[in-house]
mmCIF file of C-alpha atoms and ligand atoms in Angstrom:
data_model
loop_
_atom_site.group_PDB
_atom_site.id
_atom_site.type_symbol
_atom_site.label_atom_id
_atom_site.label_comp_id
_atom_site.label_asym_id
_atom_site.label_seq_id
_atom_site.Cartn_x
_atom_site.Cartn_y
_atom_site.Cartn_z
ATOM 1 C CA MET A 13 -95.860 -228.372 -32.589
ATOM 2 C CA ASN A 14 -92.780 -229.034 -35.904
ATOM 3 C CA ARG A 15 -89.626 -228.084 -33.788
ATOM 4 C CA PRO A 16 -87.520 -226.326 -35.918
ATOM 5 C CA PRO A 17 -83.818 -227.901 -36.147
ATOM 6 C CA ALA A 18 -80.858 -227.776 -35.701
ATOM 7 C CA VAL A 19 -79.459 -226.371 -38.736
ATOM 8 C CA ASP A 20 -74.984 -227.038 -39.274
ATOM 9 C CA GLY A 21 -72.722 -225.316 -42.074
ATOM 10 C CA GLY A 22 -75.376 -225.744 -44.496
ATOM 11 C CA ARG A 23 -75.866 -229.371 -43.266
ATOM 12 C CA THR A 24 -79.581 -229.959 -41.092
ATOM 13 C CA ARG A 25 -79.431 -232.066 -37.857
ATOM 14 C CA SER A 26 -81.652 -232.334 -35.092
ATOM 15 C CA THR A 27 -79.811 -231.805 -31.839
ATOM 16 C CA GLY A 28 -83.253 -231.823 -30.241
ATOM 17 C CA PRO A 29 -86.158 -229.639 -29.409
ATOM 18 C CA PHE A 30 -86.179 -226.071 -28.569
ATOM 19 C CA SER A 31 -87.927 -224.033 -26.434
ATOM 20 C CA GLY A 32 -91.339 -223.207 -27.355
ATOM 21 C CA ASP A 33 -90.139 -219.733 -26.515
ATOM 22 C CA TRP A 34 -87.440 -219.333 -28.746
ATOM 23 C CA GLU A 35 -89.598 -221.199 -31.321
ATOM 24 C CA ARG A 36 -92.456 -218.105 -30.837
ATOM 25 C CA LEU A 37 -89.602 -216.034 -30.666
ATOM 26 C CA ALA A 38 -88.083 -217.025 -33.602
ATOM 27 C CA ALA A 39 -91.528 -216.620 -35.525
ATOM 28 C CA GLU A 40 -92.103 -212.682 -34.318
ATOM 29 C CA ILE A 41 -88.531 -212.497 -36.374
ATOM 30 C CA ARG A 42 -89.401 -213.724 -39.292
ATOM 31 C CA ALA A 43 -92.784 -211.628 -39.283
ATOM 32 C CA CYS A 44 -91.101 -208.619 -38.193
ATOM 33 C CA ARG A 45 -92.102 -204.615 -39.739
ATOM 34 C CA LEU A 46 -90.852 -202.876 -36.733
ATOM 35 C CA CYS A 47 -88.120 -200.832 -38.924
ATOM 36 C CA PRO A 48 -86.819 -200.269 -42.803
ATOM 37 C CA LEU A 49 -85.072 -203.561 -43.499
ATOM 38 C CA GLY A 50 -88.031 -205.536 -42.822
ATOM 39 C CA ALA A 51 -89.534 -204.035 -46.129
ATOM 40 C CA THR A 52 -86.341 -204.983 -48.216
ATOM 41 C CA ARG A 53 -85.355 -208.326 -46.597
ATOM 42 C CA THR A 54 -86.307 -211.866 -48.343
ATOM 43 C CA HIS A 55 -85.772 -213.529 -45.310
ATOM 44 C CA ALA A 56 -84.953 -212.371 -42.065
ATOM 45 C CA VAL A 57 -82.274 -214.611 -40.944
ATOM 46 C CA VAL A 58 -82.717 -216.341 -37.051
ATOM 47 C CA TYR A 59 -80.026 -218.069 -36.080
ATOM 48 C CA ARG A 60 -77.828 -222.034 -36.585
ATOM 49 C CA GLY A 61 -77.141 -223.986 -34.717
ATOM 50 C CA GLY A 62 -78.210 -226.343 -31.411
ATOM 51 C CA PRO A 63 -81.028 -225.223 -29.254
ATOM 52 C CA SER A 64 -78.118 -225.009 -25.781
ATOM 53 C CA PRO A 65 -74.758 -224.292 -27.080
ATOM 54 C CA ARG A 66 -71.625 -223.601 -24.766
ATOM 55 C CA VAL A 67 -70.537 -220.924 -27.298
ATOM 56 C CA VAL A 68 -73.274 -218.528 -29.574
ATOM 57 C CA PHE A 69 -70.917 -216.378 -32.137
ATOM 58 C CA VAL A 70 -72.489 -213.593 -32.974
ATOM 59 C CA GLY A 71 -71.489 -211.339 -36.768
ATOM 60 C CA GLU A 72 -73.332 -207.985 -37.686
ATOM 61 C CA ALA A 73 -75.859 -208.676 -40.438
ATOM 62 C CA PRO A 74 -76.915 -211.042 -43.411
ATOM 63 C CA GLY A 75 -75.305 -210.611 -46.557
ATOM 64 C CA ALA A 76 -76.537 -211.291 -49.824
ATOM 65 C CA THR A 77 -76.733 -215.641 -49.481
ATOM 66 C CA GLU A 78 -77.760 -214.533 -46.088
ATOM 67 C CA ASP A 79 -80.649 -213.176 -47.121
ATOM 68 C CA ALA A 80 -81.391 -215.311 -49.299
ATOM 69 C CA THR A 81 -80.947 -218.711 -47.658
ATOM 70 C CA GLY A 82 -82.524 -217.223 -44.382
ATOM 71 C CA ARG A 83 -79.461 -218.994 -42.605
ATOM 72 C CA PRO A 84 -76.317 -216.522 -41.212
ATOM 73 C CA PHE A 85 -73.046 -216.792 -42.243
ATOM 74 C CA MET A 86 -73.371 -218.326 -45.494
ATOM 75 C CA GLY A 87 -70.681 -218.640 -48.469
ATOM 76 C CA ARG A 88 -67.146 -217.954 -48.106
ATOM 77 C CA SER A 89 -67.055 -216.453 -44.764
ATOM 78 C CA GLY A 90 -69.481 -218.863 -43.287
ATOM 79 C CA ALA A 91 -66.774 -221.880 -44.579
ATOM 80 C CA ARG A 92 -63.971 -219.865 -43.062
ATOM 81 C CA LEU A 93 -66.423 -218.949 -39.680
ATOM 82 C CA ASP A 94 -67.680 -222.867 -39.661
ATOM 83 C CA ALA A 95 -63.552 -224.049 -40.136
ATOM 84 C CA ALA A 96 -62.826 -221.941 -36.621
ATOM 85 C CA VAL A 97 -65.932 -223.924 -34.610
ATOM 86 C CA ALA A 98 -64.655 -227.083 -35.948
ATOM 87 C CA ALA A 99 -61.241 -226.557 -35.415
ATOM 88 C CA VAL A 100 -61.409 -225.185 -31.426
ATOM 89 C CA GLY A 101 -63.066 -228.975 -30.765
ATOM 90 C CA LEU A 102 -66.918 -227.223 -30.915
ATOM 91 C CA ALA A 103 -69.220 -230.086 -31.939
ATOM 92 C CA ASP A 104 -72.630 -230.504 -34.225
ATOM 93 C CA GLY A 105 -74.835 -228.445 -31.144
ATOM 94 C CA GLU A 106 -72.553 -227.402 -28.974
ATOM 95 C CA PHE A 107 -72.265 -223.726 -30.921
ATOM 96 C CA GLY A 108 -75.312 -221.364 -32.345
ATOM 97 C CA VAL A 109 -74.125 -218.409 -35.021
ATOM 98 C CA LEU A 110 -76.570 -215.269 -35.161
ATOM 99 C CA ASN A 111 -76.606 -211.945 -35.992
ATOM 100 C CA VAL A 112 -77.250 -208.352 -34.137
ATOM 101 C CA LEU A 113 -79.167 -207.784 -37.014
ATOM 102 C CA LYS A 114 -81.453 -209.850 -38.368
ATOM 103 C CA CYS A 115 -81.932 -207.735 -41.704
ATOM 104 C CA ARG A 116 -79.189 -207.389 -44.527
ATOM 105 C CA PRO A 117 -79.144 -203.671 -44.820
ATOM 106 C CA PRO A 118 -79.333 -202.882 -48.609
ATOM 107 C CA GLU A 119 -75.845 -202.134 -50.033
ATOM 108 C CA ASN A 120 -74.417 -204.174 -46.983
ATOM 109 C CA ARG A 121 -74.013 -200.637 -45.148
ATOM 110 C CA PHE A 122 -74.722 -201.062 -41.370
ATOM 111 C CA ASP A 123 -77.682 -199.537 -39.814
ATOM 112 C CA ARG A 124 -77.185 -197.592 -36.498
ATOM 113 C CA LEU A 125 -80.691 -196.585 -36.115
ATOM 114 C CA ALA A 126 -82.644 -200.277 -37.319
ATOM 115 C CA ALA A 127 -79.776 -202.617 -34.587
ATOM 116 C CA ARG A 128 -81.535 -200.096 -31.682
ATOM 117 C CA THR A 129 -84.623 -200.996 -32.814
ATOM 118 C CA CYS A 130 -84.156 -205.218 -33.492
ATOM 119 C CA ARG A 131 -81.800 -204.724 -30.036
ATOM 120 C CA PRO A 132 -84.194 -206.551 -27.911
ATOM 121 C CA TYR A 133 -84.285 -208.991 -30.228
ATOM 122 C CA LEU A 134 -80.625 -209.857 -29.682
ATOM 123 C CA ARG A 135 -80.646 -209.687 -25.998
ATOM 124 C CA ARG A 136 -83.828 -212.212 -25.347
ATOM 125 C CA GLN A 137 -81.915 -214.765 -28.410
ATOM 126 C CA LEU A 138 -79.282 -214.655 -25.705
ATOM 127 C CA GLU A 139 -81.200 -214.661 -22.959
ATOM 128 C CA LEU A 140 -83.227 -217.429 -24.406
ATOM 129 C CA LEU A 141 -79.989 -220.121 -25.933
ATOM 130 C CA HIS A 142 -77.970 -218.701 -22.042
ATOM 131 C CA PRO A 143 -73.932 -219.933 -23.552
ATOM 132 C CA ARG A 144 -71.474 -220.036 -21.089
ATOM 133 C CA ALA A 145 -69.385 -218.277 -23.731
ATOM 134 C CA LEU A 146 -69.753 -215.520 -26.415
ATOM 135 C CA VAL A 147 -67.231 -214.518 -29.423
ATOM 136 C CA PRO A 148 -68.241 -211.457 -31.432
ATOM 137 C CA LEU A 149 -67.031 -211.201 -35.045
ATOM 138 C CA GLY A 150 -66.174 -208.093 -35.655
ATOM 139 C CA ALA A 151 -65.870 -204.065 -34.760
ATOM 140 C CA VAL A 152 -70.319 -204.258 -34.797
ATOM 141 C CA ALA A 153 -70.603 -207.044 -32.232
ATOM 142 C CA LEU A 154 -67.704 -206.066 -30.169
ATOM 143 C CA ARG A 155 -69.675 -203.104 -29.796
ATOM 144 C CA GLU A 156 -73.183 -204.449 -29.757
ATOM 145 C CA LEU A 157 -71.610 -206.714 -27.125
ATOM 146 C CA ALA A 158 -69.245 -204.652 -24.781
ATOM 147 C CA PRO A 159 -69.045 -200.692 -25.557
ATOM 148 C CA GLU A 160 -66.532 -200.900 -23.498
ATOM 149 C CA ALA A 161 -63.903 -203.557 -25.279
ATOM 150 C CA PRO A 162 -60.998 -201.865 -27.229
ATOM 151 C CA PRO A 163 -61.048 -201.482 -31.509
ATOM 152 C CA VAL A 164 -61.478 -205.497 -32.227
ATOM 153 C CA LEU A 165 -57.784 -205.082 -34.002
ATOM 154 C CA THR A 166 -56.658 -204.667 -30.403
ATOM 155 C CA ALA A 167 -59.284 -206.507 -28.413
ATOM 156 C CA ALA A 168 -59.149 -209.921 -30.730
ATOM 157 C CA GLY A 169 -57.733 -213.248 -29.300
ATOM 158 C CA ARG A 170 -58.325 -212.223 -25.772
ATOM 159 C CA PRO A 171 -61.108 -212.722 -23.438
ATOM 160 C CA TYR A 172 -63.088 -210.362 -21.727
ATOM 161 C CA ASP A 173 -65.806 -209.602 -18.809
ATOM 162 C CA SER A 174 -68.821 -208.270 -20.418
ATOM 163 C CA PRO A 175 -72.236 -207.457 -18.924
ATOM 164 C CA ASP A 176 -73.798 -210.461 -20.769
ATOM 165 C CA GLY A 177 -70.278 -212.739 -19.194
ATOM 166 C CA PRO A 178 -67.089 -214.081 -20.698
ATOM 167 C CA ILE A 179 -66.312 -212.890 -24.778
ATOM 168 C CA PHE A 180 -63.764 -213.907 -27.024
ATOM 169 C CA PRO A 181 -63.484 -211.382 -29.633
ATOM 170 C CA LEU A 182 -62.556 -212.324 -33.254
ATOM 171 C CA ILE A 183 -62.137 -210.505 -36.191
ATOM 172 C CA HIS A 184 -64.705 -210.777 -39.239
ATOM 173 C CA PRO A 185 -64.556 -213.956 -40.551
ATOM 174 C CA ALA A 186 -64.579 -211.816 -44.586
ATOM 175 C CA ALA A 187 -61.741 -209.717 -43.016
ATOM 176 C CA ALA A 188 -60.415 -213.016 -43.229
ATOM 177 C CA LEU A 189 -60.109 -212.869 -46.581
ATOM 178 C CA ARG A 190 -58.925 -209.539 -47.480
ATOM 179 C CA SER A 191 -55.290 -209.811 -46.770
ATOM 180 C CA ARG A 192 -52.773 -212.648 -45.532
ATOM 181 C CA THR A 193 -51.859 -210.563 -42.489
ATOM 182 C CA LEU A 194 -55.284 -210.285 -41.531
ATOM 183 C CA ARG A 195 -55.256 -214.357 -42.191
ATOM 184 C CA GLU A 196 -53.133 -215.028 -40.172
ATOM 185 C CA ARG A 197 -54.205 -212.613 -36.983
ATOM 186 C CA TRP A 198 -57.497 -214.468 -38.034
ATOM 187 C CA ASP A 199 -55.637 -217.981 -37.592
ATOM 188 C CA ARG A 200 -53.180 -217.489 -33.961
ATOM 189 C CA ASP A 201 -56.982 -215.625 -32.706
ATOM 190 C CA VAL A 202 -58.676 -219.064 -33.495
ATOM 191 C CA ARG A 203 -55.918 -220.926 -31.834
ATOM 192 C CA ALA A 204 -55.967 -218.377 -28.930
ATOM 193 C CA LEU A 205 -59.820 -219.254 -28.846
ATOM 194 C CA GLY A 206 -59.177 -223.044 -29.020
ATOM 195 C CA ALA A 207 -57.052 -222.821 -25.809
ATOM 196 C CA TRP A 208 -59.326 -220.377 -24.249
ATOM 197 C CA LEU A 209 -62.217 -222.895 -25.140
ATOM 198 C CA ARG A 210 -60.840 -225.605 -23.174
ATOM 199 C CA SER A 211 -60.079 -223.739 -19.920
ATOM 200 C CA VAL A 212 -63.210 -221.836 -19.307
ATOM 201 C CA VAL A 213 -66.068 -223.554 -21.162
HETATM 202 S S1 LIG B 2 -83.857 -205.780 -38.858
HETATM 203 FE FE1 LIG B 2 -84.855 -206.938 -36.921
HETATM 204 S S2 LIG B 2 -86.162 -204.693 -36.629
HETATM 205 FE FE2 LIG B 2 -85.804 -204.585 -38.589
HETATM 206 S S3 LIG B 2 -87.706 -205.684 -39.634
HETATM 207 FE FE3 LIG B 2 -85.654 -206.362 -39.010
HETATM 208 S S4 LIG B 2 -86.372 -208.169 -37.270
HETATM 209 FE FE4 LIG B 2 -86.916 -206.096 -37.756
#
């Protein structure tokens, strides 16, 4: 059986085999038409990263570039995320990136109903990847992983417990592109994430 390679920052690297269960799940997601987004997407976007990541970054939904390429967090916000990953010292294969929704919502409007339908895929991905820590990126991912946490601008930059284990929320990297204040917030919170990861992961 052909094993999918790990993908990092637009470069493709092999970091070892994914399990058969993972491959079956990825194939199921790529073929999924369970909600209306299945009819409008170009590609379902499953994951990029190693098969046994220490940390998984969780975003909201694919955008236009992700829909076109089938890979999460490409483009400018993906570049910002990749720079943050490098800054906190995570090497190839030590991290993964995925989204709550696997298919792009039209006009990038997050679809809560679709997310409910899609949720079992996220749950199964986290179960199979079993990372030591999760980093929700933005309000949607934070609400999905830790419904009891405060709003993202309050929660970002510090660790919380969640049903999935320790999480460390950040604002969405796309938000950090919008203003100098949010860019400084992003940089500060990424430094705090690096210090936290060194102590716990
Ligand atoms: S968003 Fe999720 S549930 Fe909807 S078609 Fe895509 S993979 Fe299936």
